[in-house]
Coordinates of C-alpha atoms and ligand atoms in Angstrom, one line a residue:
X1 CA 32.2 46.2 -14.4
X2 CA 30.6 42.7 -14.5
X3 CA 27.1 42.3 -13.1
X4 CA 26.6 38.7 -12.5
X5 CA 23.4 36.8 -12.4
X6 CA 23.1 33.2 -11.2
X7 CA 23.2 30.9 -14.3
X8 CA 20.7 28.1 -13.7
X9 CA 20.4 25.2 -16.2
X10 CA 18.0 26.1 -18.9
X11 CA 16.0 23.0 -18.9
X12 CA 12.6 23.0 -20.7
X13 CA 10.8 23.9 -17.4
X14 CA 13.0 27.0 -17.3
X15 CA 11.9 28.3 -20.7
X16 CA 10.6 31.5 -19.3
X17 CA 14.0 32.6 -18.0
X18 CA 15.3 33.8 -21.4
X19 CA 12.1 33.7 -23.5
X20 CA 10.9 36.4 -25.8
X21 CA 7.2 36.8 -25.0
X22 CA 4.9 38.6 -27.5
X23 CA 2.0 40.5 -25.9
X24 CA -1.2 40.1 -27.9
X25 CA -3.9 42.7 -27.2
X26 CA -6.5 40.3 -28.4
X27 CA -9.0 43.0 -29.5
X28 CA -6.6 44.6 -31.8
X29 CA -4.5 41.8 -33.2
X30 CA -6.4 40.0 -36.0
X31 CA -10.1 39.9 -36.8
X32 CA -11.2 36.6 -38.4
X33 CA -14.9 37.3 -38.7
X34 CA -15.1 40.9 -40.0
X35 CA -16.8 42.5 -37.0
X36 CA -13.9 44.9 -36.5
X37 CA -12.7 43.2 -33.3
X38 CA -9.7 40.9 -33.0
X39 CA -10.5 37.3 -31.9
X40 CA -9.0 34.0 -31.0
X41 CA -9.4 32.5 -34.4
X42 CA -7.6 35.5 -35.8
X43 CA -4.7 34.8 -33.5
X44 CA -4.7 31.1 -34.6
X45 CA -4.5 32.2 -38.2
X46 CA -1.5 34.4 -37.5
X47 CA 0.5 31.9 -35.4
X48 CA 2.9 31.2 -38.3
X49 CA 3.7 34.9 -38.5
X50 CA 4.7 34.8 -34.8
X51 CA 6.7 31.6 -35.2
X52 CA 8.6 33.2 -38.1
X53 CA 9.1 36.4 -36.1
X54 CA 11.0 34.2 -33.7
X55 CA 9.1 34.7 -30.4
X56 CA 8.8 31.9 -27.8
X57 CA 5.5 32.6 -26.2
X58 CA 2.4 34.8 -26.4
X59 CA 0.7 36.6 -23.6
X60 CA -2.9 37.1 -24.4
X61 CA -4.8 40.0 -22.7
X62 CA -8.2 39.0 -21.2
X63 CA -10.6 37.3 -23.6
X64 CA -13.1 36.1 -21.0
X65 CA -16.8 37.0 -20.8
X66 CA -16.9 40.7 -20.0
X67 CA -19.0 43.8 -20.6
X68 CA -15.7 45.3 -21.8
X69 CA -15.8 48.4 -19.7
X70 CA -12.0 48.2 -19.2
X71 CA -11.1 46.2 -22.4
X72 CA -11.8 42.9 -20.7
X73 CA -10.1 43.6 -17.4
X74 CA -13.6 43.5 -16.0
X75 CA -14.4 39.8 -16.0
X76 CA -17.9 38.4 -15.7
X77 CA -17.1 34.7 -16.2
X78 CA -13.5 33.6 -15.7
X79 CA -14.1 30.2 -17.3
X80 CA -15.5 31.2 -20.6
X81 CA -14.5 33.2 -23.7
X82 CA -16.5 36.3 -24.6
X83 CA -18.5 35.7 -27.8
X84 CA -16.7 38.8 -29.2
X85 CA -13.5 36.8 -29.2
X86 CA -14.9 33.3 -30.0
X87 CA -15.5 30.4 -27.7
X88 CA -13.7 27.7 -25.7
X89 CA -13.3 25.5 -28.7
X90 CA -11.5 28.3 -30.5
X91 CA -9.2 28.7 -27.5
X92 CA -8.5 25.0 -27.5
X93 CA -7.8 25.0 -31.3
X94 CA -5.6 28.0 -31.0
X95 CA -3.5 26.6 -28.1
X96 CA -3.2 23.2 -29.8
X97 CA -1.8 24.9 -33.0
X98 CA 0.5 27.2 -30.9
X99 CA 2.0 24.3 -29.1
X100 CA 2.5 22.4 -32.4
X101 CA 4.5 25.4 -33.6
X102 CA 6.5 25.5 -30.4
X103 CA 4.8 28.6 -29.1
X104 CA 3.7 28.8 -25.5
X105 CA 0.6 30.6 -24.3
X106 CA 0.4 32.8 -21.2
X107 CA -3.1 34.1 -20.3
X108 CA -4.0 37.1 -18.2
X109 CA -5.7 36.5 -14.8
X110 CA -7.6 39.3 -13.1
X111 CA -8.0 38.4 -9.5
X112 CA -8.1 41.9 -7.8
X113 CA -11.6 42.7 -9.1
X114 CA -14.4 41.2 -11.0
X115 CA -16.9 42.9 -13.4
X116 CA -20.0 44.4 -11.8
X117 CA -21.8 42.0 -14.0
X118 CA -20.2 39.0 -12.3
X119 CA -22.9 36.8 -10.7
X120 CA -21.2 37.2 -7.3
X121 CA -21.5 41.0 -7.5
X122 CA -25.1 41.0 -8.8
X123 CA -25.9 38.7 -5.9
X124 CA -24.1 41.1 -3.5
X125 CA -26.1 44.0 -4.7
X126 CA -29.4 42.1 -4.4
X127 CA -28.5 41.0 -0.8
X128 CA -28.5 43.1 2.4
X129 CA -25.6 44.8 4.1
X130 CA -23.8 42.3 6.3
X131 CA -24.9 39.3 4.1
X132 CA -22.6 36.5 3.0
X133 CA -23.0 37.7 -0.6
X134 CA -21.5 41.1 0.3
X135 CA -18.7 39.5 2.3
X136 CA -16.9 38.5 -1.0
X137 CA -16.4 42.1 -1.9
X138 CA -15.3 45.2 0.1
X139 CA -18.6 46.8 1.2
X140 CA -18.5 49.4 4.0
X141 CA -20.6 52.0 5.6
X142 CA -19.8 55.6 4.8
X143 CA -18.6 58.3 7.1
X144 CA -20.6 61.3 8.4
X145 CA -24.0 61.4 10.2
X146 CA -25.9 59.9 7.2
X147 CA -23.0 57.8 5.9
X148 CA -22.9 60.1 2.8
X149 CA -19.1 60.3 2.8
X150 CA -17.0 57.5 1.4
X151 CA -15.5 55.1 4.1
X152 CA -12.0 56.5 3.5
X153 CA -9.9 58.8 1.2
X154 CA -8.8 56.1 -1.3
X155 CA -8.7 57.2 -4.9
X156 CA -9.3 55.1 -8.0
X157 CA -6.3 54.6 -10.3
X158 CA -8.6 55.8 -13.0
X159 CA -9.3 59.0 -11.1
X160 CA -12.1 60.0 -8.6
X161 CA -13.0 58.3 -5.4
X162 CA -12.4 54.5 -5.1
X163 CA -15.9 54.0 -3.5
X164 CA -19.3 54.0 -5.0
X165 CA -22.5 54.1 -3.0
X166 CA -25.3 51.6 -3.6
X167 CA -29.0 52.4 -3.1
X168 CA -29.2 51.0 0.5
X169 CA -26.5 53.4 1.5
X170 CA -23.4 51.2 1.7
X171 CA -20.3 51.8 -0.4
X172 CA -18.2 49.3 -2.3
X173 CA -14.5 49.6 -3.1
X174 CA -13.2 49.7 -6.7
X175 CA -9.5 50.6 -7.1
X176 CA -10.2 51.0 -10.9
X177 CA -13.6 51.7 -12.6
X178 CA -16.9 51.5 -10.6
X179 CA -17.6 48.5 -12.9
X180 CA -14.6 46.7 -11.4
X181 CA -15.5 46.0 -7.7
X182 CA -12.6 44.8 -5.6
X183 CA -12.8 41.3 -4.2
X184 CA -12.2 40.5 -0.5
X185 CA -9.2 38.3 -0.6
X186 CA -9.5 37.5 3.1
X187 CA -12.6 35.5 2.2
X188 CA -11.8 31.7 1.8
X189 CA -14.4 31.4 -1.0
X190 CA -12.5 34.0 -3.1
X191 CA -9.2 32.1 -2.6
X192 CA -10.8 28.7 -3.4
X193 CA -12.5 30.1 -6.5
X194 CA -9.3 31.5 -8.0
X195 CA -7.3 28.4 -7.3
X196 CA -10.0 26.5 -9.2
X197 CA -9.8 29.1 -12.1
X198 CA -6.0 28.5 -12.3
X199 CA -6.6 24.8 -12.6
X200 CA -9.3 25.3 -15.2
X201 CA -6.8 27.0 -17.6
X202 CA -3.9 24.8 -16.6
X203 CA -6.0 21.8 -17.6
X204 CA -6.5 23.5 -21.0
X205 CA -2.8 23.6 -21.4
X206 CA -1.8 27.2 -20.7
X207 CA 1.9 27.6 -20.0
X208 CA 1.6 30.6 -17.6
X209 CA -0.4 33.5 -16.2
X210 CA 0.2 37.2 -16.2
X211 CA -1.3 38.3 -12.9
X212 CA -3.2 41.6 -13.2
X213 CA -2.7 44.1 -10.2
X214 CA -0.8 41.3 -8.4
X215 CA 0.1 43.7 -5.6
X216 CA -3.5 44.8 -4.9
X217 CA -5.5 41.9 -3.6
X218 CA -4.9 42.5 0.2
X219 CA -5.9 45.8 1.7
X220 CA -4.5 47.1 5.1
X221 CA -6.8 46.0 8.0
X222 CA -9.2 48.8 9.0
X223 CA -8.9 50.4 5.6
X224 CA -6.9 53.4 6.9
X225 CA -6.7 56.8 5.1
X226 CA -3.8 57.6 2.8
X227 CA -3.9 61.2 4.1
X228 CA -4.2 63.0 0.8
X229 CA -5.8 62.6 -2.7
X230 CA -6.4 64.7 -5.7
X231 CA -9.8 65.8 -4.4
X232 CA -8.2 67.2 -1.2
X233 CA -4.7 68.3 -2.1
X234 CA -4.6 68.0 -5.9
X235 CA -1.9 65.3 -5.5
X236 CA -2.9 61.9 -7.0
X237 CA -2.3 58.8 -4.8
X238 CA -1.3 56.9 -7.9
X239 CA 1.9 59.1 -8.0
X240 CA 3.1 56.7 -5.3
X241 CA 2.9 53.7 -7.5
X242 CA 6.3 52.0 -7.5
X243 CA 7.7 54.8 -5.3
X244 CA 5.8 54.8 -1.9
X245 CA 3.5 52.9 0.4
X246 CA -0.2 52.8 -0.1
X247 CA -2.6 50.9 2.3
X248 CA -4.2 49.2 -0.7
X249 CA -1.1 47.9 -2.4
X250 CA 1.8 45.6 -1.7
X251 CA 0.6 44.4 1.8
X252 CA 2.6 41.6 3.2
X253 CA -0.3 39.1 3.3
X254 CA -0.6 39.2 -0.5
X255 CA 2.4 36.8 -0.5
X256 CA 0.3 34.1 1.2
X257 CA -1.8 34.0 -1.9
X258 CA 1.2 33.3 -4.2
X259 CA 2.6 30.7 -1.8
X260 CA -0.7 28.9 -2.2
X261 CA -0.7 29.3 -6.0
X262 CA 2.9 28.0 -6.6
X263 CA 2.3 24.4 -5.7
X264 CA -0.7 24.4 -8.1
X265 CA 1.5 25.6 -10.9
X266 CA 4.3 23.2 -10.0
X267 CA 1.8 20.2 -9.9
X268 CA 1.5 20.5 -13.7
X269 CA 4.3 19.3 -16.1
X270 CA 6.3 21.5 -18.5
X271 CA 7.2 24.5 -16.5
X272 CA 4.0 26.5 -15.9
X273 CA 4.9 30.0 -14.8
X274 CA 3.4 33.2 -13.5
X275 CA 4.5 36.8 -14.0
X276 CA 3.3 39.6 -11.7
X277 CA 2.1 43.0 -12.7
X278 CA 3.2 44.4 -9.4
X279 CA 4.3 47.8 -8.2
X280 CA 6.2 48.1 -5.0
X281 CA 8.0 50.8 -3.2
X282 CA 11.5 49.4 -3.7
X283 CA 13.3 46.8 -5.8
X284 CA 13.7 44.8 -2.6
X285 CA 9.9 44.7 -2.0
X286 CA 9.2 43.9 -5.7
X287 CA 11.7 41.0 -5.4
X288 CA 9.6 39.4 -2.7
X289 CA 7.0 38.4 -5.3
X290 CA 9.7 36.2 -7.0
X291 CA 11.1 32.9 -5.8
X292 CA 10.8 29.2 -5.7
X293 CA 7.7 29.4 -3.4
X294 CA 6.0 32.4 -5.1
X295 CA 6.0 33.7 -8.6
X296 CA 8.6 33.2 -11.4
X297 CA 8.8 36.8 -12.6
X298 CA 7.6 40.3 -11.8
X299 CA 7.6 42.8 -14.6
X300 CA 10.4 45.2 -14.4
X301 CA 8.8 48.4 -15.7
X302 CA 11.7 50.8 -15.4
X303 CA 12.4 50.9 -19.1
X304 CA 8.9 52.3 -19.6
X305 CA 9.8 55.4 -17.6
X306 CA 13.4 55.8 -18.9
X307 CA 14.1 58.8 -21.1
X308 CA 16.3 58.5 -24.2
X309 CA 19.6 58.9 -22.4
X310 CA 22.6 56.7 -21.8
X311 CA 22.6 57.4 -18.1
X312 CA 18.9 56.6 -17.6
X313 CA 19.2 53.3 -19.6
X314 CA 22.3 52.3 -17.7
X315 CA 20.6 52.9 -14.4
X316 CA 17.6 50.9 -15.5
X317 CA 19.7 48.0 -16.6
X318 CA 22.0 48.0 -13.5
X319 CA 18.9 48.2 -11.2
X320 CA 17.1 45.3 -13.0
X321 CA 20.2 43.1 -13.0
X322 CA 20.9 43.8 -9.4
X323 CA 17.3 42.8 -8.6
X324 CA 17.9 39.5 -10.5
X325 CA 20.8 38.9 -8.3
X326 CA 18.6 39.4 -5.2
X327 CA 16.0 36.9 -6.4
X328 CA 18.2 34.4 -8.2
X329 CA 16.1 34.7 -11.4
X330 CA 16.8 36.6 -14.6
X331 CA 14.9 39.8 -15.0
X332 CA 12.2 40.9 -17.5
X333 CA 12.4 43.8 -19.9
X334 CA 9.5 45.8 -21.3
X335 CA 9.7 48.7 -23.7
X336 CA 5.9 49.0 -24.4
X337 CA 2.6 47.5 -23.3
X338 CA -1.1 48.2 -23.7
X339 CA -1.1 50.7 -20.8
X340 CA 1.7 53.0 -22.0
X341 CA 2.4 55.3 -24.9
X342 CA 4.4 53.3 -27.5
X343 CA 8.1 53.8 -27.3
X344 CA 8.5 55.2 -30.8
X345 CA 6.5 58.2 -29.6
X346 CA 8.0 58.3 -26.1
X347 CA 11.4 58.7 -27.8
X348 CA 10.4 61.7 -30.0
X349 CA 7.9 60.3 -32.5
X350 CA 8.4 60.5 -36.3
X351 CA 11.7 59.5 -37.8
X352 CA 13.7 60.2 -34.7
X353 CA 11.4 58.2 -32.5
X354 CA 11.5 55.3 -34.9
X355 CA 15.3 55.3 -35.1
X356 CA 15.6 55.3 -31.3
X357 CA 13.0 52.6 -30.9
X358 CA 14.9 50.3 -33.2
X359 CA 18.1 51.0 -31.3
X360 CA 16.3 50.3 -28.0
X361 CA 15.0 47.0 -29.4
X362 CA 18.6 45.9 -30.1
X363 CA 19.7 47.1 -26.6
X364 CA 16.8 45.2 -24.9
X365 CA 17.2 42.0 -26.9
X366 CA 20.9 41.8 -26.1
X367 CA 20.3 41.7 -22.4
X368 CA 20.0 38.6 -20.3
X369 CA 16.5 37.7 -19.1
X370 CA 13.1 37.6 -20.6
X371 CA 12.0 40.2 -23.1
X372 CA 8.3 41.2 -23.4
X373 CA 7.4 42.7 -26.8
X374 CA 4.1 44.5 -27.4
X375 CA 2.3 43.7 -30.6
X376 CA 3.2 46.2 -33.3
X377 CA 6.5 47.2 -31.9
X378 CA 8.1 44.9 -34.4
X379 CA 6.5 47.1 -37.1
X380 CA 7.7 50.3 -35.5
X381 CA 4.2 51.5 -34.8
X382 CA 3.9 54.9 -33.1
X383 CA 1.2 55.9 -30.7
X384 CA -1.9 57.2 -32.5
X385 CA -2.3 60.6 -30.9
X386 CA -5.2 62.0 -32.8
X387 CA -8.0 59.5 -32.2
X388 CA -11.3 61.4 -32.1
X389 CA -12.5 61.6 -28.5
X390 CA -15.8 60.0 -29.3
X391 CA -14.1 56.8 -30.4
X392 CA -11.9 56.5 -27.3
X393 CA -13.0 53.6 -25.0
X394 CA -10.5 53.7 -22.2
X395 CA -12.6 54.2 -19.0
X396 CA -9.7 56.3 -17.6
X397 CA -10.3 58.9 -20.4
X398 CA -13.7 59.9 -19.0
X399 CA -12.3 60.2 -15.5
X400 CA -8.9 61.8 -16.1
X401 CA -8.7 62.8 -19.7
X402 CA -5.8 60.4 -20.2
X403 CA -6.4 57.6 -22.6
X404 CA -4.6 54.4 -23.5
X405 CA -6.4 53.8 -26.7
X406 CA -3.6 55.3 -28.9
X407 CA -1.5 52.2 -28.3
X408 CA -4.4 49.8 -28.9
X409 CA -5.2 50.6 -32.5
X410 CA -5.5 47.4 -34.6
X411 CA -2.4 46.0 -36.3
X412 CA -1.8 46.7 -40.0
X413 CA -1.2 43.4 -41.8
X414 CA -1.5 44.2 -45.6
X415 CA -3.2 46.1 -48.3
X416 CA -3.8 49.6 -49.5
X417 CA -6.9 50.5 -47.5
X418 CA -7.5 50.8 -43.7
X419 CA -7.8 48.7 -41.7
X420 CA -5.0 47.1 -43.7
X421 CA -5.9 43.5 -43.5
X422 CA -6.9 43.5 -39.9
X423 CA -10.1 41.7 -40.9
X424 CA -11.0 39.3 -43.7
X425 CA -10.7 40.4 -47.3
X426 CA -13.0 43.3 -48.0
X427 CA -13.8 44.1 -44.3
X428 CA -13.6 47.8 -43.6
X429 CA -14.4 47.6 -39.9
X430 CA -12.0 48.1 -37.0
X431 CA -13.0 49.3 -33.6
X432 CA -10.4 52.0 -33.7
X433 CA -9.2 53.5 -37.0
X434 CA -5.7 53.0 -38.2
X435 CA -4.0 56.1 -39.7
X436 CA -3.2 56.1 -43.4
X437 CA 0.5 56.3 -42.7
X438 CA 0.2 52.7 -41.4
X439 CA -0.2 51.4 -45.0
X440 CA 3.6 51.5 -45.3
X441 CA 4.1 49.9 -41.9
X442 CA 2.0 46.8 -42.5
X443 CA 3.5 43.3 -42.1
X444 CA 3.2 42.7 -45.9
X445 CA 4.9 46.1 -46.7
X446 CA 7.8 45.3 -44.4
X447 CA 8.3 41.6 -45.1
X448 CA 11.4 41.0 -47.1
X449 CA 12.1 44.7 -47.2
X450 CA 15.8 45.3 -46.4
X451 CA 16.2 47.6 -43.4
X452 CA 12.5 47.4 -42.3
X453 CA 11.8 47.3 -38.6
X454 CA 10.1 43.9 -39.0
X455 CA 13.2 42.4 -40.7
X456 CA 15.4 44.0 -37.9
X457 CA 13.4 42.3 -35.2
X458 CA 13.5 39.0 -37.2
X459 CA 17.2 39.2 -37.6
X460 CA 17.8 40.1 -33.9
X461 CA 15.5 37.3 -32.7
X462 CA 17.2 34.8 -34.9
X463 CA 20.6 35.7 -33.5
X464 CA 19.2 35.8 -30.0
X465 CA 18.1 32.2 -30.4
X466 CA 21.2 30.8 -31.9
X467 CA 24.1 32.9 -30.6
X468 CA 25.8 31.1 -27.7
X469 CA 26.5 34.3 -25.8
X470 CA 22.9 35.3 -25.8
X471 CA 21.6 31.9 -24.6
X472 CA 23.8 32.3 -21.6
X473 CA 22.0 33.7 -18.6
X474 CA 25.2 35.1 -17.1
X475 CA 25.9 38.8 -16.6
X476 CA 27.0 41.6 -18.9
X477 CA 30.3 43.4 -18.9
X478 CA 30.1 47.2 -19.4
X479 CA 32.8 48.6 -21.6
X480 CA 34.5 51.9 -21.3
X481 CA 32.8 54.1 -23.9
X482 CA 32.5 57.8 -24.7
X483 CA 29.7 60.0 -23.2
X484 CA 26.3 59.1 -24.6
X485 CA 27.5 55.7 -25.8
X486 CA 26.4 52.4 -24.1
X487 CA 28.5 49.3 -24.8
X488 CA 28.5 46.0 -23.1
X489 CA 29.6 42.5 -23.8
X490 CA 28.2 39.0 -23.4
X491 CA 30.6 36.1 -23.6
X492 CA 30.5 32.3 -24.1
X493 CA 33.8 30.5 -24.4
X494 CA 35.9 32.3 -27.0
X495 CA 32.9 34.1 -28.5
X496 CA 32.1 37.7 -27.5
X497 CA 29.1 39.6 -28.5
X498 CA 29.2 43.4 -28.1
X499 CA 26.2 45.6 -28.1
X500 CA 26.8 49.3 -28.7
X501 CA 24.2 52.0 -28.7
X502 CA 24.9 55.6 -29.7
X503 CA 22.7 58.0 -27.7
X504 CA 25.1 60.9 -28.2
X505 CA 24.5 63.7 -30.7
X506 CA 27.3 62.7 -33.1
X507 CA 28.3 59.6 -35.0
X508 CA 31.0 57.5 -33.2
X509 CA 33.6 55.2 -34.6
X510 CA 33.5 51.8 -33.0
X511 CA 36.6 49.7 -33.5
X512 CA 37.9 46.3 -32.4
X513 CA 34.7 44.4 -31.6
X514 CA 34.8 42.2 -34.7
X515 CA 32.1 41.8 -37.4
X516 CA 28.7 43.5 -37.2
X517 CA 25.9 40.9 -36.9
X518 CA 22.9 43.3 -37.0
X519 CA 22.5 47.0 -36.9
X520 CA 19.5 49.3 -36.5
X521 CA 20.9 51.8 -39.0
X522 CA 23.4 51.6 -41.9
X523 CA 27.0 51.4 -40.7
X524 CA 29.9 52.8 -42.8
X525 CA 33.6 52.0 -42.6
X526 CA 35.7 54.8 -41.1
X527 CA 39.3 54.8 -39.9
X528 CA 39.5 51.0 -39.9
X529 CA 36.4 50.8 -37.7
X530 CA 32.7 51.2 -38.1
X531 CA 30.8 54.5 -37.9
X532 CA 27.7 54.1 -35.8
X533 CA 25.2 56.9 -36.6
X534 CA 23.4 58.9 -34.0
X535 CA 20.4 57.1 -32.3
X536 CA 21.4 53.6 -33.5
X537 CA 22.7 50.3 -32.2
X538 CA 24.8 47.4 -33.4
X539 CA 25.7 43.9 -32.3
X540 CA 29.3 42.8 -33.1
X541 CA 30.8 39.3 -32.9
X542 CA 34.4 38.4 -32.1
X543 CA 36.1 35.1 -31.6
Ligands
NOJ601 C1 -3.6 46.6 -15.3 C2 -3.9 46.4 -16.8 O1 -2.8 46.2 -17.5 C3 -4.8 47.5 -17.2 O2 -5.0 47.5 -18.6 C4 -6.1 47.5 -16.4 O3 -6.8 48.7 -16.8 C5 -5.8 47.5 -14.9 N1 -4.8 46.6 -14.6 C6 -7.1 47.1 -14.2 O4 -7.4 45.7 -14.4

């Protein structure tokens, strides 16, 4: 079966269509000043590593002025750098160096909510109900005789009610933490402000934006009840994310915002792009965020929920490629990010999880479209499951007991002692502790080590950039393969690249696809073919 995707010309402005984007969780990437927290100068110092790894662009999680209640997704000043991460001059030096190395920079923009320390929100709290200051947020009177019940039954994604009461009796909406009040996107000042913020960063040379909660800015008129929540029925509203309709997500009017943003992006040279973190009920509704008059991409998150099975991977791939056909733009692939358990651990942890994660990387990198890597996946890092509770910082942990800190532990770069070169020589600080097993996973320990995960990623990215079949944005052709084996081809002229993944519980002989280019495990010759071990993947080339 051939799944075809439109094959637009890959001019420079189209770089994002097939790019490999490396997500930098700024706080945990590289600490240049020894305070135990990653920073912009640390990223700048590590750009050569990323260039050599072979990625095309970096996506930086928020580094703006913030009280850091939600790791910087609570912004107090959208036009400045938090002193924890450096300053604007550091940003400018970093982006200048990145561009000189051919690396593009995507920054996160957080338009659904501000920090409660944002001057607009402190002014709103100081002003009276019904004032213009309150109109920029979603303040409402409560229900019940004394207004002591929240205005509706909406639930925070982090657990608990989505409303907090202020001393004068009104309530304000926060779909996330109480320290993240939702903005009123029906207010013209809010729209004008964010258009100006986009220009501020575009003027500083950013190549794109990752839009946080891109489906959330418009809430249904009248703020209607959902009808259930975990307080009333024990069922969390967030279960409907990506599966059902919620009055606070994916409202039709949200598209007006992106239709206003696109001309701003297009007015800058060099292919400035935007990728939506959006959740919608159906692939068709998700596809509405993408197009020549809206955004360039929306994350396709299905891999994050796929179990280690050939059927589930095949379904994810077919769905994503079909979505691409709907929107006429190649899809995105994501195995891990800063909100989800790392895929080594999702696939079984330990040695098995690592084998599978390496195979999944070869699977993802052989697919057409844009691949998003999360820092540390190239090292095969697992989730850190045993962080002491008192060190956990995720606001969701306090409200739900679920924490995303385990995928945010600082990266091991080198050396014998934790935090393994995260900071300058001699620095022992890191805001979350790295396990001792990470000594063997550091960049230095894996560099030049045959068979290491880092060298596997480097080899795969090198081939991805140079192999004619992988540059092509055309479709894939699935091959007949035994149960539990996924195999597909990409073609360019006479050259064929075959990717095969063995998800079954026995080694399989693979024959007739040519010479192996890269494999996630050691192949052996068998019966004139190659024996592909369990939980592994290979790319073959044939002319
Ligand atoms: C999605 C971000 O990825 C996540 O880290 C954050 O907590 C929420 N949006 C709220 O901004």
